[in-house]
PDB file of C-alpha atoms and ligand atoms in Angstrom:
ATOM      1  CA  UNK A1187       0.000   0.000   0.000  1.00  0.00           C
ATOM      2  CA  UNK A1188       1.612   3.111  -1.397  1.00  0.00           C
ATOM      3  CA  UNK A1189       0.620   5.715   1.587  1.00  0.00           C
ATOM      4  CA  UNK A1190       1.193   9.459   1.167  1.00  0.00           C
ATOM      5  CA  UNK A1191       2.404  10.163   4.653  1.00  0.00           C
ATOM      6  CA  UNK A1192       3.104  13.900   4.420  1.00  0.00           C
ATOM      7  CA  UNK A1193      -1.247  14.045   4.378  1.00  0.00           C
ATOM      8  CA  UNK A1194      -2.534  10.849   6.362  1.00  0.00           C
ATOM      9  CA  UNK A1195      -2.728  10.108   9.298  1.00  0.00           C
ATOM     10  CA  UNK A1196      -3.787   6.533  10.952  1.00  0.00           C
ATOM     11  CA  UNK A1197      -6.990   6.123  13.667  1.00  0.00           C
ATOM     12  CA  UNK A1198      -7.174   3.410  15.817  1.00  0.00           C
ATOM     13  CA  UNK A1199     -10.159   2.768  17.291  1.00  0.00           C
ATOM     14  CA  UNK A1200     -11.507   1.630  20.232  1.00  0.00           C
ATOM     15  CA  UNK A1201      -8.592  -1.123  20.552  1.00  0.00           C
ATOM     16  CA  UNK A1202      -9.817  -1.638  23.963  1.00  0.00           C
ATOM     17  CA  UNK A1203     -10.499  -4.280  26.870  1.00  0.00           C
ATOM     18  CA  UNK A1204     -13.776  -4.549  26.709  1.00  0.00           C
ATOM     19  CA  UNK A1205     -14.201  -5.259  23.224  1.00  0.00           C
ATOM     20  CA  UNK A1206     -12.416  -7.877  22.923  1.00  0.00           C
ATOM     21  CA  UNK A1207     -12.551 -11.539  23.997  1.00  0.00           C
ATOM     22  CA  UNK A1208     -13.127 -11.746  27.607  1.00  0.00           C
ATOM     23  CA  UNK A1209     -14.339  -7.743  27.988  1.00  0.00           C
ATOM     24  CA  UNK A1210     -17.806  -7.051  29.104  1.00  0.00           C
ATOM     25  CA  UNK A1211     -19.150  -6.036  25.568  1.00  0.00           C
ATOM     26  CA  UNK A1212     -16.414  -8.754  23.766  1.00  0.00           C
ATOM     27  CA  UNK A1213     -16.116  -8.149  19.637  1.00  0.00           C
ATOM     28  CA  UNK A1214     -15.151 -11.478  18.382  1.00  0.00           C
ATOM     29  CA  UNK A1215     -11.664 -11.979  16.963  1.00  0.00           C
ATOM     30  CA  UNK A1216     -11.478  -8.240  18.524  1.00  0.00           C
ATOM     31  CA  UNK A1217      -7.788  -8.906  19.533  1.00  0.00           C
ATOM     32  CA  UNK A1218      -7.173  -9.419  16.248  1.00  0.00           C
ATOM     33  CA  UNK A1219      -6.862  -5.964  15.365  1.00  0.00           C
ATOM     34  CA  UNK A1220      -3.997  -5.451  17.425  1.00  0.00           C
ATOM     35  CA  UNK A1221      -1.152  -6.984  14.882  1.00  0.00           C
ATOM     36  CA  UNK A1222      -2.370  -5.264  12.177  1.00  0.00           C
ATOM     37  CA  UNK A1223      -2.557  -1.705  13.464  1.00  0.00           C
ATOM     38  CA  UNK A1224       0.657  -1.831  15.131  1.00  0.00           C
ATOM     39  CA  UNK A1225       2.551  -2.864  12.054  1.00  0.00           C
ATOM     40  CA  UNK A1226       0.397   0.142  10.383  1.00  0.00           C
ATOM     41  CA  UNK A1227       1.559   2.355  12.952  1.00  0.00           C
ATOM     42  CA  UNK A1228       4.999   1.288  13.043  1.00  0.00           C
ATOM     43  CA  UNK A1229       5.322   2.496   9.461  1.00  0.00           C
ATOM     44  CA  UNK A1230       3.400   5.975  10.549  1.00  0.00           C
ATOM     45  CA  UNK A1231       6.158   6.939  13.161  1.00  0.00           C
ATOM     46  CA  UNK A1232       8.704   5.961  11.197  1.00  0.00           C
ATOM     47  CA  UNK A1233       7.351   8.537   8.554  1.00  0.00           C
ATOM     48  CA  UNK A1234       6.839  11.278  10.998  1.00  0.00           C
ATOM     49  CA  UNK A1235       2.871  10.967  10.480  1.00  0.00           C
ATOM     50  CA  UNK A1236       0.555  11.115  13.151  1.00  0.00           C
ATOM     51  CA  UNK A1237      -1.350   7.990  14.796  1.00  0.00           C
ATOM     52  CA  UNK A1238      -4.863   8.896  16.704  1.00  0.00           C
ATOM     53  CA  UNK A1239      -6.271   6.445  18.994  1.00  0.00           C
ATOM     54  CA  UNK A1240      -9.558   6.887  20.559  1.00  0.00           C
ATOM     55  CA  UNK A1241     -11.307   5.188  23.552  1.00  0.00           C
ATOM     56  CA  UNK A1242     -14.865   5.090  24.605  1.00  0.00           C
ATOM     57  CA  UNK A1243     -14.885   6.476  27.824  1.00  0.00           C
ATOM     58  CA  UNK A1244     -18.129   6.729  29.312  1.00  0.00           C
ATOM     59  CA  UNK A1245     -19.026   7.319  33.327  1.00  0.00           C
ATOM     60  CA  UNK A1246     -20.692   5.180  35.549  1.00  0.00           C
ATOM     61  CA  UNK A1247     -24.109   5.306  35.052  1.00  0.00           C
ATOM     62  CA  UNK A1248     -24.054   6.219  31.503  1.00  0.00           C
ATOM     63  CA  UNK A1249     -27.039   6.410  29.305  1.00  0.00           C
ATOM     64  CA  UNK A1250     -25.817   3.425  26.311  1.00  0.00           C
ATOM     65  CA  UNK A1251     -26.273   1.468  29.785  1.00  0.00           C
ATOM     66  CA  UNK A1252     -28.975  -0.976  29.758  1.00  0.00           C
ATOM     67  CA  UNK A1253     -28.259  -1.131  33.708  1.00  0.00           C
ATOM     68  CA  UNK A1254     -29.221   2.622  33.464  1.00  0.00           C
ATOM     69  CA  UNK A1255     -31.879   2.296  30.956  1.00  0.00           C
ATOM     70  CA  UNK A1256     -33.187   5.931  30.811  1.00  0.00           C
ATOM     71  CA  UNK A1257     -31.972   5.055  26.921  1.00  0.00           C
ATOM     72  CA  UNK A1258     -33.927   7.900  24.406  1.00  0.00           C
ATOM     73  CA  UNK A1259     -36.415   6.002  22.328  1.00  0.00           C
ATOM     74  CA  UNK A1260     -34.432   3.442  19.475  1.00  0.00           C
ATOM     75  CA  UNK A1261     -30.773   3.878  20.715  1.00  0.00           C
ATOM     76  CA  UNK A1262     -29.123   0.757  21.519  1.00  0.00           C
ATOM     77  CA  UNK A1263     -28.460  -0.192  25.052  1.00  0.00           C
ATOM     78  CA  UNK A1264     -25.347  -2.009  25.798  1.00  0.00           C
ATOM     79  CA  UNK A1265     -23.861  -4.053  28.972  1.00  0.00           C
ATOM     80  CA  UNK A1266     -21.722  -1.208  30.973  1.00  0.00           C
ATOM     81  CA  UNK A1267     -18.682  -1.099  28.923  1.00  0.00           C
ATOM     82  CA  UNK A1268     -15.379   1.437  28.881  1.00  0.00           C
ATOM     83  CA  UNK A1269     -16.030   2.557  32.453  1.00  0.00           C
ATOM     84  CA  UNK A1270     -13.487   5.673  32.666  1.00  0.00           C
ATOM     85  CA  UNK A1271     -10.851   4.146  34.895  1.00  0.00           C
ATOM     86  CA  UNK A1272     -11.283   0.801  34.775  1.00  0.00           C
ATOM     87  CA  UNK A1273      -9.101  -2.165  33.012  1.00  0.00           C
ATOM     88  CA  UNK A1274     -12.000  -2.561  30.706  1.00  0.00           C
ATOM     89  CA  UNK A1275     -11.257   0.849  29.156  1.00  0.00           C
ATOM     90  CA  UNK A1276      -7.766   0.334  28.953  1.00  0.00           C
ATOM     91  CA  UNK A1277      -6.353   0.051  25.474  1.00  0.00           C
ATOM     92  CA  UNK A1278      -5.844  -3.332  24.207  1.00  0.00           C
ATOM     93  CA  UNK A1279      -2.243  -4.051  26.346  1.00  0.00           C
ATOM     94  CA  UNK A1280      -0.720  -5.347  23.056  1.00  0.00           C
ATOM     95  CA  UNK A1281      -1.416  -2.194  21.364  1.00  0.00           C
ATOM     96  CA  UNK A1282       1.701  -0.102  20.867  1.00  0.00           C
ATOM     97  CA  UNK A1283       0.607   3.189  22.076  1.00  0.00           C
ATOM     98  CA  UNK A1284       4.416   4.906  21.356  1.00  0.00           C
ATOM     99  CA  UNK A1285       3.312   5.795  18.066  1.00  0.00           C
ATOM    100  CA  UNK A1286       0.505   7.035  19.052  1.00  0.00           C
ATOM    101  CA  UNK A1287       0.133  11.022  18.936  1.00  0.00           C
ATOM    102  CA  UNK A1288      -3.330  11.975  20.437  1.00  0.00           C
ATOM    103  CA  UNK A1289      -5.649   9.927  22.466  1.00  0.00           C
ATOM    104  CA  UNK A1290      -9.360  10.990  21.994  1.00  0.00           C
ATOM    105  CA  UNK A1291     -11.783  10.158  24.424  1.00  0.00           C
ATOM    106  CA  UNK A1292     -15.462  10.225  23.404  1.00  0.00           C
ATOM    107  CA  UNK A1293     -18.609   9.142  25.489  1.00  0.00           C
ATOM    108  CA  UNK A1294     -17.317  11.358  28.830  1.00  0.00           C
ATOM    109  CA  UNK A1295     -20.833  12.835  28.703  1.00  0.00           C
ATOM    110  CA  UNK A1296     -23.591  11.422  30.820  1.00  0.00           C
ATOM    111  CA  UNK A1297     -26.544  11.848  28.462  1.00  0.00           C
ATOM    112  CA  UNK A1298     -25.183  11.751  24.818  1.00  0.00           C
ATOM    113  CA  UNK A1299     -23.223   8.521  22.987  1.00  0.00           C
ATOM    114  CA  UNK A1300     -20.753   8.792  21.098  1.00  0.00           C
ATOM    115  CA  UNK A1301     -19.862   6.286  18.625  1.00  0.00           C
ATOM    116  CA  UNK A1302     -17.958   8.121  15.983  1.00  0.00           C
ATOM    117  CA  UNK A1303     -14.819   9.288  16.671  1.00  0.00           C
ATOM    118  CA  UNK A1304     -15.281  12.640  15.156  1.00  0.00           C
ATOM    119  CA  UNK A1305     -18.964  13.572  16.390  1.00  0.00           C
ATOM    120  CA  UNK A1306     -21.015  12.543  19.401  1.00  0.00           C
ATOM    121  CA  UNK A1307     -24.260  10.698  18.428  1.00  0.00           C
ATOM    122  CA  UNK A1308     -26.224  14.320  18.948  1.00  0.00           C
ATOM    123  CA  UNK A1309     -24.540  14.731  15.316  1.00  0.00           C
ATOM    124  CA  UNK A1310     -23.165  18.543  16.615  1.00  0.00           C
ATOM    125  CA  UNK A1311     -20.797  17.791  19.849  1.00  0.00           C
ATOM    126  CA  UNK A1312     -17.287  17.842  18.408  1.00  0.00           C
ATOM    127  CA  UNK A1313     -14.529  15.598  19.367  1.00  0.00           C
ATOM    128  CA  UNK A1314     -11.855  18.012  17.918  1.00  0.00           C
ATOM    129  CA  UNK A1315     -10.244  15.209  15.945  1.00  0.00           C
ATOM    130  CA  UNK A1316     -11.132  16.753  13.002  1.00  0.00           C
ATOM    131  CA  UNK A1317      -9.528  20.536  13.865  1.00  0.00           C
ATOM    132  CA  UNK A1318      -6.878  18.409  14.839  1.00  0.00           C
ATOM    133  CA  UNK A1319      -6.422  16.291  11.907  1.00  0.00           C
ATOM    134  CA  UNK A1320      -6.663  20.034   9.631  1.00  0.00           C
ATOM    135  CA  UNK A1321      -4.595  21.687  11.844  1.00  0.00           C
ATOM    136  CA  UNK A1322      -1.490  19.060  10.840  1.00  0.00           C
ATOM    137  CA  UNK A1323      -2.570  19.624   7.166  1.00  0.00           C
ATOM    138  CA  UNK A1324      -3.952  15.846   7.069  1.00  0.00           C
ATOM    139  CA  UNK A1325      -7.042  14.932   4.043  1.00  0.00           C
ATOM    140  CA  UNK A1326      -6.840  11.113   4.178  1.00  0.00           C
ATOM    141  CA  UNK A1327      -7.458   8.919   7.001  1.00  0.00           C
ATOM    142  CA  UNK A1328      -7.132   5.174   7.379  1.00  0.00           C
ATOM    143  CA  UNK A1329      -9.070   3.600   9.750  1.00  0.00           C
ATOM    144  CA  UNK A1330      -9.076   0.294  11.714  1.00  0.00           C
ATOM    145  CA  UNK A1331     -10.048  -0.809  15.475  1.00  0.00           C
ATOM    146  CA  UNK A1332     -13.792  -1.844  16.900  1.00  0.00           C
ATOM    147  CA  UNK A1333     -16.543  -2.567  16.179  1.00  0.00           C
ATOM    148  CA  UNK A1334     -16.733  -2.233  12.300  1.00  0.00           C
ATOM    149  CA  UNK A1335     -20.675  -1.618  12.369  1.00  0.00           C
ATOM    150  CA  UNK A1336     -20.392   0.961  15.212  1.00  0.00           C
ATOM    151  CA  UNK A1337     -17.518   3.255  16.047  1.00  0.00           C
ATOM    152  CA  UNK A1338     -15.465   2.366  12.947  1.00  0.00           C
ATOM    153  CA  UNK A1339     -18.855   2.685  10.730  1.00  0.00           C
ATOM    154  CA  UNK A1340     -19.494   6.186  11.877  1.00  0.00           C
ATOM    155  CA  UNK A1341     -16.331   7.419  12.118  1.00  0.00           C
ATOM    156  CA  UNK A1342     -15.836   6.009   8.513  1.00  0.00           C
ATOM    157  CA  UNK A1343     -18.660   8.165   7.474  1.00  0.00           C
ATOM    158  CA  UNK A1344     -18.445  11.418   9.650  1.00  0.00           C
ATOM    159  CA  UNK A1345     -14.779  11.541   8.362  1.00  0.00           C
ATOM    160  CA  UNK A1346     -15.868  11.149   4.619  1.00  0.00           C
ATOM    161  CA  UNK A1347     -18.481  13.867   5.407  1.00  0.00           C
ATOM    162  CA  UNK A1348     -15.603  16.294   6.769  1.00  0.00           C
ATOM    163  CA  UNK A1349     -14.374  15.399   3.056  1.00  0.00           C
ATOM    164  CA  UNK A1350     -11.029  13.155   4.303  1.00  0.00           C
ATOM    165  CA  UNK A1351     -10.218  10.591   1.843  1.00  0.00           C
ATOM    166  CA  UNK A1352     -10.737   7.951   3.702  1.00  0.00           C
ATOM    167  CA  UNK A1353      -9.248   3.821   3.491  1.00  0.00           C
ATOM    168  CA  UNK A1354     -10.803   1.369   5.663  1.00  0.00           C
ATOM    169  CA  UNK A1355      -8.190  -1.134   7.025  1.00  0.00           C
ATOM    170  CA  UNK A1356     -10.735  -4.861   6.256  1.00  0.00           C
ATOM    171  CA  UNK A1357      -7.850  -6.574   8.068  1.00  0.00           C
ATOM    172  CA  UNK A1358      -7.344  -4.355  10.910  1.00  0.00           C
ATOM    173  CA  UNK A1359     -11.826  -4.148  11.874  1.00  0.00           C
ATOM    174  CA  UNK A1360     -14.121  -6.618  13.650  1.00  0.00           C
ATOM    175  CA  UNK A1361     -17.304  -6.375  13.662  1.00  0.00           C
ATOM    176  CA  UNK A1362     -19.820  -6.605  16.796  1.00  0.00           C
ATOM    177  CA  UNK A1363     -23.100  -7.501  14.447  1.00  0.00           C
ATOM    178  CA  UNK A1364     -25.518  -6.911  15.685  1.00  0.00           C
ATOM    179  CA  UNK A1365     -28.381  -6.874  14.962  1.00  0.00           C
ATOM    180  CA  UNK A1366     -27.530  -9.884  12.944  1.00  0.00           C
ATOM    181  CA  UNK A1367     -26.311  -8.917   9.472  1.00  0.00           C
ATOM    182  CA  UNK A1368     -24.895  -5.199  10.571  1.00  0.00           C
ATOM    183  CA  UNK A1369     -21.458  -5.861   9.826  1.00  0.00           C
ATOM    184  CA  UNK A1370     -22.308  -6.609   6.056  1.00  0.00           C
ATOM    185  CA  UNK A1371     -24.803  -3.635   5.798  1.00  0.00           C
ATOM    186  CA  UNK A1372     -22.121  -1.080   7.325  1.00  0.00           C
ATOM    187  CA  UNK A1373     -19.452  -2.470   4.816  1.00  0.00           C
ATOM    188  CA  UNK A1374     -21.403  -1.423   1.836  1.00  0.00           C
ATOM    189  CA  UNK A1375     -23.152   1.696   3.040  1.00  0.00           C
ATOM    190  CA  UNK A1376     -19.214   2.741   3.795  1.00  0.00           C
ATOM    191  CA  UNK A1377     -18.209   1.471  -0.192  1.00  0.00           C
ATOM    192  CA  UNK A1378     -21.006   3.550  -1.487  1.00  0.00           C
ATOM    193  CA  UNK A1379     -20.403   6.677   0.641  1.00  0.00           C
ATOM    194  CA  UNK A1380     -16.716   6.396  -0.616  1.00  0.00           C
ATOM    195  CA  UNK A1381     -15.064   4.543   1.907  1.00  0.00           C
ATOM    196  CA  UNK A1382     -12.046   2.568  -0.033  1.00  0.00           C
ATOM    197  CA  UNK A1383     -11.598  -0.810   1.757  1.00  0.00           C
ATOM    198  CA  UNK A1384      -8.259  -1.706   1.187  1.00  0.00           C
TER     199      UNK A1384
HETATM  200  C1  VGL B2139     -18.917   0.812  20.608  1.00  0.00           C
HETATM  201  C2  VGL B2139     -20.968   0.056  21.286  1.00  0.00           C
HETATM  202  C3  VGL B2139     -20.960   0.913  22.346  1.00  0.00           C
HETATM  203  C4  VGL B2139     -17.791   0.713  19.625  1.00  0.00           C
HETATM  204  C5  VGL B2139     -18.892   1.687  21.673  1.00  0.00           C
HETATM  205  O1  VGL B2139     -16.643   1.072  19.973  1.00  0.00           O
HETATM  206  O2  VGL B2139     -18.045   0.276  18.478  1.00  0.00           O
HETATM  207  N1  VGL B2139     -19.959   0.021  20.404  1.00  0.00           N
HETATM  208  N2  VGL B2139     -19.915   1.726  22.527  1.00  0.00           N
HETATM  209 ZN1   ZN B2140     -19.766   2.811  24.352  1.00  0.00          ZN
END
């Protein structure tokens, strides 16, 4: 993969505890992520390019929570995951954070989600990824982490939105699916926004 470095820059996402094998809201094959990105960082730092991990970070109590269940009407509820703090929101320990050049957190907020690593799920709440990414003079992103059908799906799209180029690692993703069959439907609503999967 020829990769102009001087523009791109590499987001991992999610690579953390809980979603994979043995976390409380376990991706499967979710580890598998790890090799992948670090080789792709690997070849970032050695370029000088930057690497952006994010993490879901959400409090106790927060409103994805089924255990909380004050969920607004047709969001999805999920087991209490990425509890700010705990080993479950640690990154992946195999993940090779030296590359690694800014660590967003998303999800801090008791009442909003935040699934996309660019804007909460309200659609307006920034990040700041994305003044970020522009402030380094960066137009294509490739992408890789968990879940492929949730944080990786809108990220994917938000960042083709902000008009990044954008490559979608298929190694380097797992997918959560569900509901059943949300994996495949998030791979080609990403192919016919624009997402290259490479
Ligand atoms: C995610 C569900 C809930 C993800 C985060 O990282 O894809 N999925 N929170
Ligand atoms: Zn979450």
């Amino acid at each position: 993969m020829d990769i102009n470095f001087e523009k791109s820059a590499l987001l991992e996402i999610d690579v953390q505890n809980d979603f994979c094998p043995g976390g409380a809201l376990a991706v499967a094959g979710g580890d598998e992520v790890v090799a992948p990105l670090n080789e792709m960082a690997r070849r970032f730092a050695a370029a000088g390019a930057p690497v952006a991990a994010t993490q879901d970070w959400h409090p106790a109590g927060h409103c994805s929570f089924a255990s909380a269940s004050a969920g607004k009407e047709g969001e999805v509820l999920w087991p209490d995951h990425c509890v700010q703090g705990t080993a479950g929101a640690d990154f992946h320990p195999g993940l090779d954070t030296r590359p690694v050049t800014l660590i967003v957190r998303k999800g801090f907020r008791p009442s909003i989600d935040s699934y996309s690593a660019f804007f909460e799920n309200d659609r307006k709440t920034t990040t700041g990824l994305a003044a970020y990414l522009s402030g380094l003079g960066v137009d294509t992103v490739y992408l890789g982490g968990l879940a492929t059908d949730y944080c990786v799906f809108f990220s994917a799209m938000d960042a083709v939105k902000l008009k990044f180029t954008v490559y979608l690692l298929g190694d380097a993703v797992r997918g959560v699916n569900y509901p059943e069959g949300s994996v495949e439907k998030a791979l080609r609503e990403m192919e016919s926004a624009g997402v290259i999967v490479v």
